[in-house]
Coordinates of N, CA and C in Angstrom, one line a residue:
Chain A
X212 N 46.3 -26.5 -31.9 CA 45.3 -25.5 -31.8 C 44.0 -26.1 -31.2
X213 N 43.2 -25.3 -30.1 CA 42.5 -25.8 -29.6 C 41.2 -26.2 -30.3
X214 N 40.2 -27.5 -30.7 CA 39.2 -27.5 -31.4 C 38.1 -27.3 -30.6
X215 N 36.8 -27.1 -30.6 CA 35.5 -27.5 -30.6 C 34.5 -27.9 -31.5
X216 N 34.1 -28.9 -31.6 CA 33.0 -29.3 -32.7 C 31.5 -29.4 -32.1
X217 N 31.1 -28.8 -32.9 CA 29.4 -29.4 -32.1 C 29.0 -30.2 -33.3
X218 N 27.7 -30.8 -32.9 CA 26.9 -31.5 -34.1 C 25.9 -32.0 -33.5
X219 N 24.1 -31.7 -34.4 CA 24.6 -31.1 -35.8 C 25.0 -29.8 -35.6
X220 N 24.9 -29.3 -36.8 CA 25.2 -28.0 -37.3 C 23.7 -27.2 -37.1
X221 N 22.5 -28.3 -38.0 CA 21.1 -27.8 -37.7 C 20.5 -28.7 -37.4
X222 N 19.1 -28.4 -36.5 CA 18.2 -29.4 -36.3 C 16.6 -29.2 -36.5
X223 N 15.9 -29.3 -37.0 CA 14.6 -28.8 -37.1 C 13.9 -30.2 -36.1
X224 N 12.6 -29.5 -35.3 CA 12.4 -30.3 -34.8 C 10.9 -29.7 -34.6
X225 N 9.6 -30.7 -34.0 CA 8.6 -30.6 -33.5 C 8.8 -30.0 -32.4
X226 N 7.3 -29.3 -31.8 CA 7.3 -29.3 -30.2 C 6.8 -30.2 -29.6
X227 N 7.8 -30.4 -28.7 CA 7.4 -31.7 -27.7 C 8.5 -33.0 -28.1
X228 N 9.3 -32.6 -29.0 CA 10.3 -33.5 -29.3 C 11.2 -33.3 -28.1
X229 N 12.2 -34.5 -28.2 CA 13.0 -34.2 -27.0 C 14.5 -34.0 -28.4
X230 N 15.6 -33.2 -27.8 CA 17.2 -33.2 -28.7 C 17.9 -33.4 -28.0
X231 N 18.6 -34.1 -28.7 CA 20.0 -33.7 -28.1 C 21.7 -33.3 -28.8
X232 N 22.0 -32.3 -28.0 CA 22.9 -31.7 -29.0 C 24.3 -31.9 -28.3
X233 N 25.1 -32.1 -29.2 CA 26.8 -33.2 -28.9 C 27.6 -32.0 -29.0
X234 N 28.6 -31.6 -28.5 CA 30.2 -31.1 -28.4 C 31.0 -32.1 -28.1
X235 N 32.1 -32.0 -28.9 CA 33.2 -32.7 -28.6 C 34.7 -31.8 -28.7
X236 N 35.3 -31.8 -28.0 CA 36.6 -30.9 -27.9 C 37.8 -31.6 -27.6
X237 N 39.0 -31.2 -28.4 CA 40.4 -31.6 -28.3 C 41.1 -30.6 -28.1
X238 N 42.2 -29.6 -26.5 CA 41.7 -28.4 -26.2 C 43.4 -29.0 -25.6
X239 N 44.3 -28.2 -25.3 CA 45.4 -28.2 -24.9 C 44.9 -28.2 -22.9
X240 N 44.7 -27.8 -22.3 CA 44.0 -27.6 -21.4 C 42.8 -27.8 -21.1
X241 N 42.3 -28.3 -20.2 CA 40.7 -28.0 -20.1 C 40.6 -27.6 -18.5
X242 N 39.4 -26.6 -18.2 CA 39.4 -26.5 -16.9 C 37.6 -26.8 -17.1
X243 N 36.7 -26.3 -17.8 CA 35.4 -26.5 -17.8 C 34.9 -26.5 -19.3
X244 N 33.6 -26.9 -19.6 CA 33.0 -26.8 -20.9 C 31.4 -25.7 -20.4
X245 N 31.2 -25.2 -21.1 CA 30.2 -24.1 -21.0 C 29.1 -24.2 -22.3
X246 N 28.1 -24.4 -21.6 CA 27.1 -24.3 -22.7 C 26.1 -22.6 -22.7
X247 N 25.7 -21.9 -23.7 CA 24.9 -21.1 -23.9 C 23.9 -21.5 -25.6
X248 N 23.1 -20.0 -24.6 CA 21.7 -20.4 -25.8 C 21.9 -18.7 -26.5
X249 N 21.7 -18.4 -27.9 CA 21.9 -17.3 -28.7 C 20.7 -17.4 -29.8
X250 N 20.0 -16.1 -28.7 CA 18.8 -16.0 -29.6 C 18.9 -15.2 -30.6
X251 N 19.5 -14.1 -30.1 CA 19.5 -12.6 -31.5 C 20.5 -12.2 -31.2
X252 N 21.4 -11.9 -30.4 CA 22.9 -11.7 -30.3 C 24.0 -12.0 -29.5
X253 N 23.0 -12.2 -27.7 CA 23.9 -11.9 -26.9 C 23.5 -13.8 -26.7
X254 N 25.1 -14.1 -26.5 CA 25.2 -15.8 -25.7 C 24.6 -15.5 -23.9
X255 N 23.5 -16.3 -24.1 CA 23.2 -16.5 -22.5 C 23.3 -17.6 -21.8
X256 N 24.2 -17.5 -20.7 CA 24.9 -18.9 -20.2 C 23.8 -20.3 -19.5
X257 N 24.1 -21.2 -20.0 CA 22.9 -22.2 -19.5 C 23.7 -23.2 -18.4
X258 N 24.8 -24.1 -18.9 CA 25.7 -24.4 -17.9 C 27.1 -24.6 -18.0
X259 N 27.7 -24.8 -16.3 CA 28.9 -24.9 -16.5 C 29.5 -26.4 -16.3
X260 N 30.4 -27.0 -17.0 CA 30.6 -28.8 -16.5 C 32.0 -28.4 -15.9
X261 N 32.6 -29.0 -15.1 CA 33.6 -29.8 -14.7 C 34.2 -30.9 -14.8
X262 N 33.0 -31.3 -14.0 CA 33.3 -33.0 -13.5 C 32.5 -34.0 -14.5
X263 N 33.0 -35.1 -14.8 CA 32.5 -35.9 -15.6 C 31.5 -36.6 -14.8
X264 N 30.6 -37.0 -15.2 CA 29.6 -38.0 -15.2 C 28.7 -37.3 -14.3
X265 N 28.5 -35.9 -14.1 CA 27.6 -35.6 -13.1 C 26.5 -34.2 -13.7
X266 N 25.0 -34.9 -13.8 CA 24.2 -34.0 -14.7 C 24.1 -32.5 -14.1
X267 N 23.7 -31.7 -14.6 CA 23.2 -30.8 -14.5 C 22.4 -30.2 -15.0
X268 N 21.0 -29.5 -14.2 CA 19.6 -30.0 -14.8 C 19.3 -28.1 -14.3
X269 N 18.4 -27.5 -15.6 CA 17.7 -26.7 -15.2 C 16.3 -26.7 -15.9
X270 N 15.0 -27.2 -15.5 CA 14.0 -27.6 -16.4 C 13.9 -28.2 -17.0
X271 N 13.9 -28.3 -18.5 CA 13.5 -28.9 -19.6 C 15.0 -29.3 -19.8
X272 N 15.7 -28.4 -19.6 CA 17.4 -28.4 -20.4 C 17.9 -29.3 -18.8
X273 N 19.4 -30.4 -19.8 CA 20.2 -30.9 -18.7 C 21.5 -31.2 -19.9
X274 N 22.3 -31.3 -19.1 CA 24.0 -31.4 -19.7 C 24.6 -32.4 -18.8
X275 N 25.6 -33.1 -19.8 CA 26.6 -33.8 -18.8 C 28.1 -34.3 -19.7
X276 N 29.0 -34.0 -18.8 CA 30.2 -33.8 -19.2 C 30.9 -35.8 -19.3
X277 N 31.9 -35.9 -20.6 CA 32.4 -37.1 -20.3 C 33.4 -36.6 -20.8
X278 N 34.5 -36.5 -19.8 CA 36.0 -36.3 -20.2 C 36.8 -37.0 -20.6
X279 N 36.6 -38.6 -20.5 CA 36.9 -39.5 -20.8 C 36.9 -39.5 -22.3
X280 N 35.6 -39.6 -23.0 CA 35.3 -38.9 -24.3 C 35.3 -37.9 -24.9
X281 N 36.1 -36.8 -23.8 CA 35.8 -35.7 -24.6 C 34.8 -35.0 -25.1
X282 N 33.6 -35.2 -24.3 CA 32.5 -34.5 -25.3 C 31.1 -33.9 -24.1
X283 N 30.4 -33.8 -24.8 CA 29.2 -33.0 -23.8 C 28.1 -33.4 -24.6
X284 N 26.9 -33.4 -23.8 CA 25.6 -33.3 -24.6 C 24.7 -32.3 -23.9
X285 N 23.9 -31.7 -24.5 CA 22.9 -30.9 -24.1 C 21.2 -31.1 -24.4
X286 N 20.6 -31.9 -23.7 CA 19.3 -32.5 -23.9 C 18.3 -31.6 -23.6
X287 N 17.1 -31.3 -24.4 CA 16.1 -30.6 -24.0 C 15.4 -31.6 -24.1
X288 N 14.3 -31.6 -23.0 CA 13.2 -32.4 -23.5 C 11.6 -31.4 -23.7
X289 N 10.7 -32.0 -24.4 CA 9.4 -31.7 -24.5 C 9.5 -30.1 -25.1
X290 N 10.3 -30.1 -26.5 CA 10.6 -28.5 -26.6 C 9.5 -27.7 -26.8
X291 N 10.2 -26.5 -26.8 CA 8.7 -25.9 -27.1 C 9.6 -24.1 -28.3
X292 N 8.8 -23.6 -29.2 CA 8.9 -23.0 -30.0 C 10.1 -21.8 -29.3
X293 N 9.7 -21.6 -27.9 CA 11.0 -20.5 -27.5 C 12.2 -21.3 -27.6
X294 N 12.6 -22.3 -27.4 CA 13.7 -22.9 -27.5 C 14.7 -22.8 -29.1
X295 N 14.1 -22.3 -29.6 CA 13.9 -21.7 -31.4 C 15.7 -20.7 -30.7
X296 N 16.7 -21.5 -31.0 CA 18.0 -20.5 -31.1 C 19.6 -21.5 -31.8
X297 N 20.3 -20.5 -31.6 CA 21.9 -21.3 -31.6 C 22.2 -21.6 -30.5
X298 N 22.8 -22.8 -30.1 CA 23.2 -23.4 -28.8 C 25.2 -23.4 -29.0
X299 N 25.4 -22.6 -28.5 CA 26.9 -22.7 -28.5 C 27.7 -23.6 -27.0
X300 N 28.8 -24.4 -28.0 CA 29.4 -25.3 -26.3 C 30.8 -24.5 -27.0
X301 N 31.5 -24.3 -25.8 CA 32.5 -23.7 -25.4 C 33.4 -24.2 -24.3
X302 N 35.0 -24.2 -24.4 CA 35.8 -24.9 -24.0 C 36.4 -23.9 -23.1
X303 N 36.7 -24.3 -21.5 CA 37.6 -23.0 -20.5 C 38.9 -23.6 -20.3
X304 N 40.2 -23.1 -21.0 CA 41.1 -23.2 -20.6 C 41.6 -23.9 -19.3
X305 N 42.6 -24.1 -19.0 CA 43.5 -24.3 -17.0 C 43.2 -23.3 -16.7
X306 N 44.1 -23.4 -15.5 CA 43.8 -22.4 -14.2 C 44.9 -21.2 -14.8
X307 N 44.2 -20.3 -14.7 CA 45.0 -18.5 -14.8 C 44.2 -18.1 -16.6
X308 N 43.6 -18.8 -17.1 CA 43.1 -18.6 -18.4 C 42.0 -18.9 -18.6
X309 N 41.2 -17.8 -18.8 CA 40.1 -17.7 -19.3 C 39.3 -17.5 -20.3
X310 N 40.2 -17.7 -21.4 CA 39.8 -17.4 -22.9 C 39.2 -18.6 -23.2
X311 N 37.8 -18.2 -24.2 CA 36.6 -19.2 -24.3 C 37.1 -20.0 -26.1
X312 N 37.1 -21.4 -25.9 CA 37.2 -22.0 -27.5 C 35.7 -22.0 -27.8
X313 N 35.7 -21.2 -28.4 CA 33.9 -22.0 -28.6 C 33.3 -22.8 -30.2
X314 N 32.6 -23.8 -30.0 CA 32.5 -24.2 -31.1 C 31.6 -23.1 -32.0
X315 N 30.7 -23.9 -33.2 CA 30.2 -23.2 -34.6 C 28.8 -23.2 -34.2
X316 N 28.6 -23.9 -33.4 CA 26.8 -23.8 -33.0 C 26.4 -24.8 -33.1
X317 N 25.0 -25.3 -32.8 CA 23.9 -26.1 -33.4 C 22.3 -25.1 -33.3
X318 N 21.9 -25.0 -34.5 CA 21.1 -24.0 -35.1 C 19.5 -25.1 -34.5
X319 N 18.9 -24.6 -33.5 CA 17.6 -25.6 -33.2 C 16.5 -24.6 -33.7
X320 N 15.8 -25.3 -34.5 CA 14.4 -25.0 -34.8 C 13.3 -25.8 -34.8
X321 N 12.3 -24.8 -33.4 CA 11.3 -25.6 -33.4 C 10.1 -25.5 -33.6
X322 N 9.4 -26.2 -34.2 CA 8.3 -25.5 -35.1 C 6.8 -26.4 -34.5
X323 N 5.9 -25.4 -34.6 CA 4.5 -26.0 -33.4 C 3.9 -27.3 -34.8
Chain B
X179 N 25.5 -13.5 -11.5 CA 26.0 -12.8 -12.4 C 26.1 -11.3 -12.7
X180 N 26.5 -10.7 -14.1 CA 26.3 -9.6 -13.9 C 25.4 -8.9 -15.4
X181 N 25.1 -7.4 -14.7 CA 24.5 -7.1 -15.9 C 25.5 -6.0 -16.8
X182 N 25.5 -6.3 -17.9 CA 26.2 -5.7 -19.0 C 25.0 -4.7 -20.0
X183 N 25.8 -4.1 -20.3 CA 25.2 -3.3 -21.2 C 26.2 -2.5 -22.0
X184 N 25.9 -2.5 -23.4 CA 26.8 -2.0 -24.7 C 26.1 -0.9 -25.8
X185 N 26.7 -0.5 -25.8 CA 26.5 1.2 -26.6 C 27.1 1.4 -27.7
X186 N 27.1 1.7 -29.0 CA 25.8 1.1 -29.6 C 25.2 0.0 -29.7
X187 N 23.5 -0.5 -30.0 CA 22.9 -2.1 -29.8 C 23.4 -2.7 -31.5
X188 N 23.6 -1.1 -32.4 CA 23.4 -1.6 -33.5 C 24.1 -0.2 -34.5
X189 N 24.8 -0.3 -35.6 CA 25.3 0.7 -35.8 C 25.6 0.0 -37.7
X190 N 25.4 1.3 -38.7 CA 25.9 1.0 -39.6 C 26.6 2.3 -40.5
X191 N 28.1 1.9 -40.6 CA 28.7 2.4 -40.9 C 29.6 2.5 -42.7
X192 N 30.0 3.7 -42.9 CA 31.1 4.0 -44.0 C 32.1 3.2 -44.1
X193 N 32.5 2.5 -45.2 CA 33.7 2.0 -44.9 C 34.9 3.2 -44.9
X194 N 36.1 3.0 -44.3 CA 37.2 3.7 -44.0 C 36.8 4.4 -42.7
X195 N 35.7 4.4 -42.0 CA 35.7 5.4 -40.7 C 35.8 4.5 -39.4
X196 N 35.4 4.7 -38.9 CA 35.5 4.1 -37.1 C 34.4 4.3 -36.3
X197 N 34.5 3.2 -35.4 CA 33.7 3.2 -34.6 C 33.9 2.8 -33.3
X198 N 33.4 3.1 -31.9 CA 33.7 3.1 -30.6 C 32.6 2.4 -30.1
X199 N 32.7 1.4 -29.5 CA 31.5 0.0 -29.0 C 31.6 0.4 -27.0
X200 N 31.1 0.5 -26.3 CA 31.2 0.8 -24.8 C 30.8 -0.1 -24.2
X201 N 31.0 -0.8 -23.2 CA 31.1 -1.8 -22.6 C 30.9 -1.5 -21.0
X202 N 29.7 -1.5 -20.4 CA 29.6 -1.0 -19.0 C 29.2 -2.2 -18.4
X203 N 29.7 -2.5 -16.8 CA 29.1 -3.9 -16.0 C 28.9 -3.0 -14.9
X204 N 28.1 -3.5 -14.1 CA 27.0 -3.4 -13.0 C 28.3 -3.7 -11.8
X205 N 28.9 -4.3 -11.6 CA 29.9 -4.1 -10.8 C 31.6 -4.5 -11.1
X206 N 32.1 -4.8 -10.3 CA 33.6 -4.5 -10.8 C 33.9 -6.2 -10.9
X207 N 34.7 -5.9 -12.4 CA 35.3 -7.2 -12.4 C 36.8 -7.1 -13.3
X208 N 37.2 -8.5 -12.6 CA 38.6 -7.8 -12.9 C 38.9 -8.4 -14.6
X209 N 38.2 -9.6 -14.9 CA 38.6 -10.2 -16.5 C 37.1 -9.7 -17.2
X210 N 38.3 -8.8 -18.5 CA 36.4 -8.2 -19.7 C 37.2 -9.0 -20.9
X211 N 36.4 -9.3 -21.2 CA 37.2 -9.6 -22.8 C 36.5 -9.0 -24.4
X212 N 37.1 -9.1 -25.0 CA 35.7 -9.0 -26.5 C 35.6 -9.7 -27.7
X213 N 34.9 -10.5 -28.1 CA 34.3 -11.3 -29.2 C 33.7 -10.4 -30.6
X214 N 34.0 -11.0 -32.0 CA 33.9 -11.1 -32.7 C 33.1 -12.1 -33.3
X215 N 31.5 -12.1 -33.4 CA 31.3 -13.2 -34.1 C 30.4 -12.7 -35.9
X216 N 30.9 -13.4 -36.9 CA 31.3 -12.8 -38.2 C 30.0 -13.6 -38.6
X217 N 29.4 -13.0 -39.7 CA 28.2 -14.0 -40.2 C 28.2 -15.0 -40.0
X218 N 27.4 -16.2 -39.4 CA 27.4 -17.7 -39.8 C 28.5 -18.5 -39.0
X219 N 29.5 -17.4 -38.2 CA 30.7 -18.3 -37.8 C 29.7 -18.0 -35.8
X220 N 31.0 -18.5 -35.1 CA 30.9 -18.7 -33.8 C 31.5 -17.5 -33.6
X221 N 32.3 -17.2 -32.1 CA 32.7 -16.2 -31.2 C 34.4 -16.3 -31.4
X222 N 34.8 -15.4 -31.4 CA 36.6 -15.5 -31.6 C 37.0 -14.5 -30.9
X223 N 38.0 -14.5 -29.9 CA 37.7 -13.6 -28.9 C 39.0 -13.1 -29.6
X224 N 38.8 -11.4 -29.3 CA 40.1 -10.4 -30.3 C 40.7 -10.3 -28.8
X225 N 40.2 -9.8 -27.5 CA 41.7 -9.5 -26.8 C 40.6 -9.4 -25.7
X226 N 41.7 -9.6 -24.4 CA 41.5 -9.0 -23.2 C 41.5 -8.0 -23.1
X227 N 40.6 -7.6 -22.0 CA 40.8 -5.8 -21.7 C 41.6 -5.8 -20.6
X228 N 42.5 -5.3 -20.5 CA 43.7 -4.8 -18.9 C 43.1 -4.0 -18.1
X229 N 43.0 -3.9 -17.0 CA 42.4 -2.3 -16.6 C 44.3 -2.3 -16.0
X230 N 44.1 -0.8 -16.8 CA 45.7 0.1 -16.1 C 46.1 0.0 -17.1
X231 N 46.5 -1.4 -18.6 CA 47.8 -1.3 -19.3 C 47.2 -2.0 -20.5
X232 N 47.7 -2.3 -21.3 CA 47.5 -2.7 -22.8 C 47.2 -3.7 -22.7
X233 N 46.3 -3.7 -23.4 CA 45.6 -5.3 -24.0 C 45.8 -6.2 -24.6
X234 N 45.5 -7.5 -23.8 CA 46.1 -8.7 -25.0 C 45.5 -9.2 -25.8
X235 N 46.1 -9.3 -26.9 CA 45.3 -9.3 -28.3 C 45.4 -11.3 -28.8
X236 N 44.9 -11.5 -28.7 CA 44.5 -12.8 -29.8 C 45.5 -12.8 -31.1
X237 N 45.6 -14.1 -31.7 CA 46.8 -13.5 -32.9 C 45.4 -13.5 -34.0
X238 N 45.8 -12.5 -34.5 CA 45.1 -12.1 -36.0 C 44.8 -10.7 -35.9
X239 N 44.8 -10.4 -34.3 CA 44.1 -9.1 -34.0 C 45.1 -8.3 -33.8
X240 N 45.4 -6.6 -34.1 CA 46.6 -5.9 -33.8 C 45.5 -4.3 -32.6
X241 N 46.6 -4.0 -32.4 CA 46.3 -3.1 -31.9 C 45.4 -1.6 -32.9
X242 N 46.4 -1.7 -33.1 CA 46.0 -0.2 -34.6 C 44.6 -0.4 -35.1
X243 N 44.9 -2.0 -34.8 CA 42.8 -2.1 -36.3 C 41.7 -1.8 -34.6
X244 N 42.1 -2.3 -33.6 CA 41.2 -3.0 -32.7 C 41.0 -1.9 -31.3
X245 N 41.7 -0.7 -31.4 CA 42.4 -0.2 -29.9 C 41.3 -0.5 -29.2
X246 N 41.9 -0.8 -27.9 CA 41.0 -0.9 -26.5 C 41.5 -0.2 -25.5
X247 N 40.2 0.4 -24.7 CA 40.6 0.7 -23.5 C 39.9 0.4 -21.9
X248 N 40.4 0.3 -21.1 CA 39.9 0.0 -19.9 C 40.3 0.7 -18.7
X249 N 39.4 2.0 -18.7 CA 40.3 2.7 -17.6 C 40.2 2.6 -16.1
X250 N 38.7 1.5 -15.9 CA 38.4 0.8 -14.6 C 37.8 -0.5 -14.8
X251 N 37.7 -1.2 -13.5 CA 36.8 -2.5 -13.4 C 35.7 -2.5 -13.9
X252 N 34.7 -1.2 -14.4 CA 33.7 -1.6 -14.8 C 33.5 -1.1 -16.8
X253 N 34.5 -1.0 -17.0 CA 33.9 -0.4 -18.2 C 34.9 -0.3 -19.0
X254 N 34.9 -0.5 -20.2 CA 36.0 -0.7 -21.4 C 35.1 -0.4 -23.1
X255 N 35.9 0.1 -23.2 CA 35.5 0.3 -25.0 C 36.6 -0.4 -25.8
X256 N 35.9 -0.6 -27.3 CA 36.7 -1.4 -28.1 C 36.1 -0.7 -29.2
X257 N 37.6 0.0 -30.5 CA 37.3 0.9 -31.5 C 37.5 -0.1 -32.6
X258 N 36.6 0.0 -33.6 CA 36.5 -0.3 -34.9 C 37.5 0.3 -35.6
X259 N 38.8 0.1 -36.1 CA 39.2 1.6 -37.0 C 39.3 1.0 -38.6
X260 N 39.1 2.0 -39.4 CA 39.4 2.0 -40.3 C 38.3 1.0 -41.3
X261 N 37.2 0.5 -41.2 CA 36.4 -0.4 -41.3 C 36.4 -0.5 -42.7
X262 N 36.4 -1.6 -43.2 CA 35.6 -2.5 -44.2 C 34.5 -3.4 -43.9
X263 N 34.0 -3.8 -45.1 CA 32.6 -4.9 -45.0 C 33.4 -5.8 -44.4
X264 N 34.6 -6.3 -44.3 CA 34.6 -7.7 -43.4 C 34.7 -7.2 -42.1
X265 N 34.7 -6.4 -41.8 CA 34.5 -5.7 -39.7 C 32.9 -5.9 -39.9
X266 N 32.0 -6.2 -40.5 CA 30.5 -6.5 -40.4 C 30.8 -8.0 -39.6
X267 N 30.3 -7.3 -38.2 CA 30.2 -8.5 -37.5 C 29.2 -7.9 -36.3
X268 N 29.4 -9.4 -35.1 CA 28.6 -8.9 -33.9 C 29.7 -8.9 -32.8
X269 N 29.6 -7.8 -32.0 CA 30.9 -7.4 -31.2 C 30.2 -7.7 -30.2
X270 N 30.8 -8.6 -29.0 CA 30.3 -8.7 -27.8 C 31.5 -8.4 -26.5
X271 N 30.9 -8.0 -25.5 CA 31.9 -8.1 -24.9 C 31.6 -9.2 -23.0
X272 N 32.5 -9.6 -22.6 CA 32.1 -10.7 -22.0 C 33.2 -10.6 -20.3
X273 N 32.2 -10.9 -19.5 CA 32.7 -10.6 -18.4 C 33.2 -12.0 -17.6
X274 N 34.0 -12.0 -16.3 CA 34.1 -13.2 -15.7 C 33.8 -12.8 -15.0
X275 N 32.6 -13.6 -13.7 CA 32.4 -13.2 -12.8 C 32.8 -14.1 -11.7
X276 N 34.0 -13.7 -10.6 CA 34.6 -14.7 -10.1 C 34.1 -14.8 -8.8
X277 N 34.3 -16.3 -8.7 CA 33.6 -17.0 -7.4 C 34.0 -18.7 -7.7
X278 N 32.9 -19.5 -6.9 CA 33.3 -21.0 -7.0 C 33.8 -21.1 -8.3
X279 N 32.9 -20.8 -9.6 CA 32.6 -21.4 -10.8 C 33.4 -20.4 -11.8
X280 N 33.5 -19.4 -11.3 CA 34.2 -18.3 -12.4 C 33.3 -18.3 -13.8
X281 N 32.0 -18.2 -13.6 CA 31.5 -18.1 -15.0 C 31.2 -16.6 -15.5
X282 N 31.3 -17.4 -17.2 CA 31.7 -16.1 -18.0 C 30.4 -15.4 -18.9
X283 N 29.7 -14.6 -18.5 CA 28.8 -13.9 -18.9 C 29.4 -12.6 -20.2
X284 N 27.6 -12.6 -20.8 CA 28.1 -12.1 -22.2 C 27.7 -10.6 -22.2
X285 N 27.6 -9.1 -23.0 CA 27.0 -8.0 -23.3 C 25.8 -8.6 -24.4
X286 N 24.9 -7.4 -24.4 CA 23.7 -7.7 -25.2 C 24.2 -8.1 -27.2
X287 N 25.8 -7.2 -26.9 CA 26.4 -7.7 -28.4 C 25.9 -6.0 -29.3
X288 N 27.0 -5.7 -30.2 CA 26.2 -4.9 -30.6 C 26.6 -5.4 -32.4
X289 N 25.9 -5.2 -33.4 CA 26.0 -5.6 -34.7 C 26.1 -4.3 -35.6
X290 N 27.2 -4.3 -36.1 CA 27.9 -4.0 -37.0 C 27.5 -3.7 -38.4
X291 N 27.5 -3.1 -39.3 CA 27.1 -3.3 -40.9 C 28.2 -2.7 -41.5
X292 N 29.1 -2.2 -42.2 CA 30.0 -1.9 -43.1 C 29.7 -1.9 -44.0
X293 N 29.0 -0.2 -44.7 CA 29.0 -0.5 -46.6 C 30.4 0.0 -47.4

């Protein structure tokens, strides 16, 4: 069965702190890893990985995939109180399959 | 990407009755899926939507509790039947939008209550 683990689970944090938040997956297939941010219901997509060892940066937020390890991280730096959500990593099947594993979350709270 | 939008945002229901969730996208795509995520837990996806033919369901999920329908590329519903408090969840439903990356975008989600 396909896993995803994130960790932590929670993080309370200052603003202006920097996080970083870990996925790790053991997945029969892998085509991509997907990170989203879930403020109040709907998952909004932040990034997509493929390839290992190559960042991917939007602002404050950056990801980078090690397949080698298995795992992902997702770094914010200098946060700030909107960043206040659940961060879900999620696993994309091979090619013809698109059903999402997604892990349990990491619950970020940031407080001024 | 695309824009979704779901009908009801928010709904609280009787147990034993049913409920119908709508699912509209902004343009045509061919993979919809729909999610289940239950208090405190993550997203568990109950089934693909087909456009033209029946839906593939996830195991745990059956037809009878869950019917879906998709009668085009843009739009599919997903029925609640027969509800109890454990159908208290957040129903999303989630598009692929294909291209280089094939990424997979979400509906606003609509949340559930079951007394």
């Amino acid at each position: 069965e396909d896993k995803v683990v994130q960790s932590p689970l929670s993080l309370v944090v200052h603003e202006g702190d920097t996080v970083t938040l870990n996925c790790s997956y053991e997945v029969t297939n892998f085509r991509s890893l997907l990170w989203y941010k879930q403020e109040k219901k709907a998952p909004t997509f932040l990034f997509m990985l493929t390839s290992s060892g190559i960042e991917k940066k939007s602002g404050r937020l950056s990801s980078i995939l090690d397949k080698k390890e298995l795992s992902s991280i997702l770094n914010i730096t200098a946060t700030q109180t909107g960043d206040s959500a659940i961060y879900l990593c999620a696993v994309a099947p091979g090619a013809g399959s698109y059903q999402l594993t997604f892990g349990k979350g990491t619950k970020l709270s940031v407080i001024p | 990407s695309a824009v979704i939008s779901q009908k009801p945002s928010r709904d609280i229901c009787q147990r034993g009755t049913s409920l119908t969730i709508q699912c509209q996208v902004d343009s045509q795509v061919t993979m919809m899926f729909w999610y289940r995520q239950q208090p405190g837990q993550s997203l568990t996806l109950i089934a693909t939507a087909n456009q033209g033919s029946e839906a593939t369901y996830e195991s745990g999920f059956v037809i009878d509790k869950f019917p879906i329908s998709r009668p085009n590329l843009t739009f599919s519903t997903l029925t609640v039947s027969n509800m109890s408090p454990e159908d208290s969840s957040i129903y999303l439903c989630s598009v692929v939008v294909q291209g280089i990356y094939n990424e997979q975008f979400f509906g606003p989600g609509t949340r559930l209550t079951v007394l």
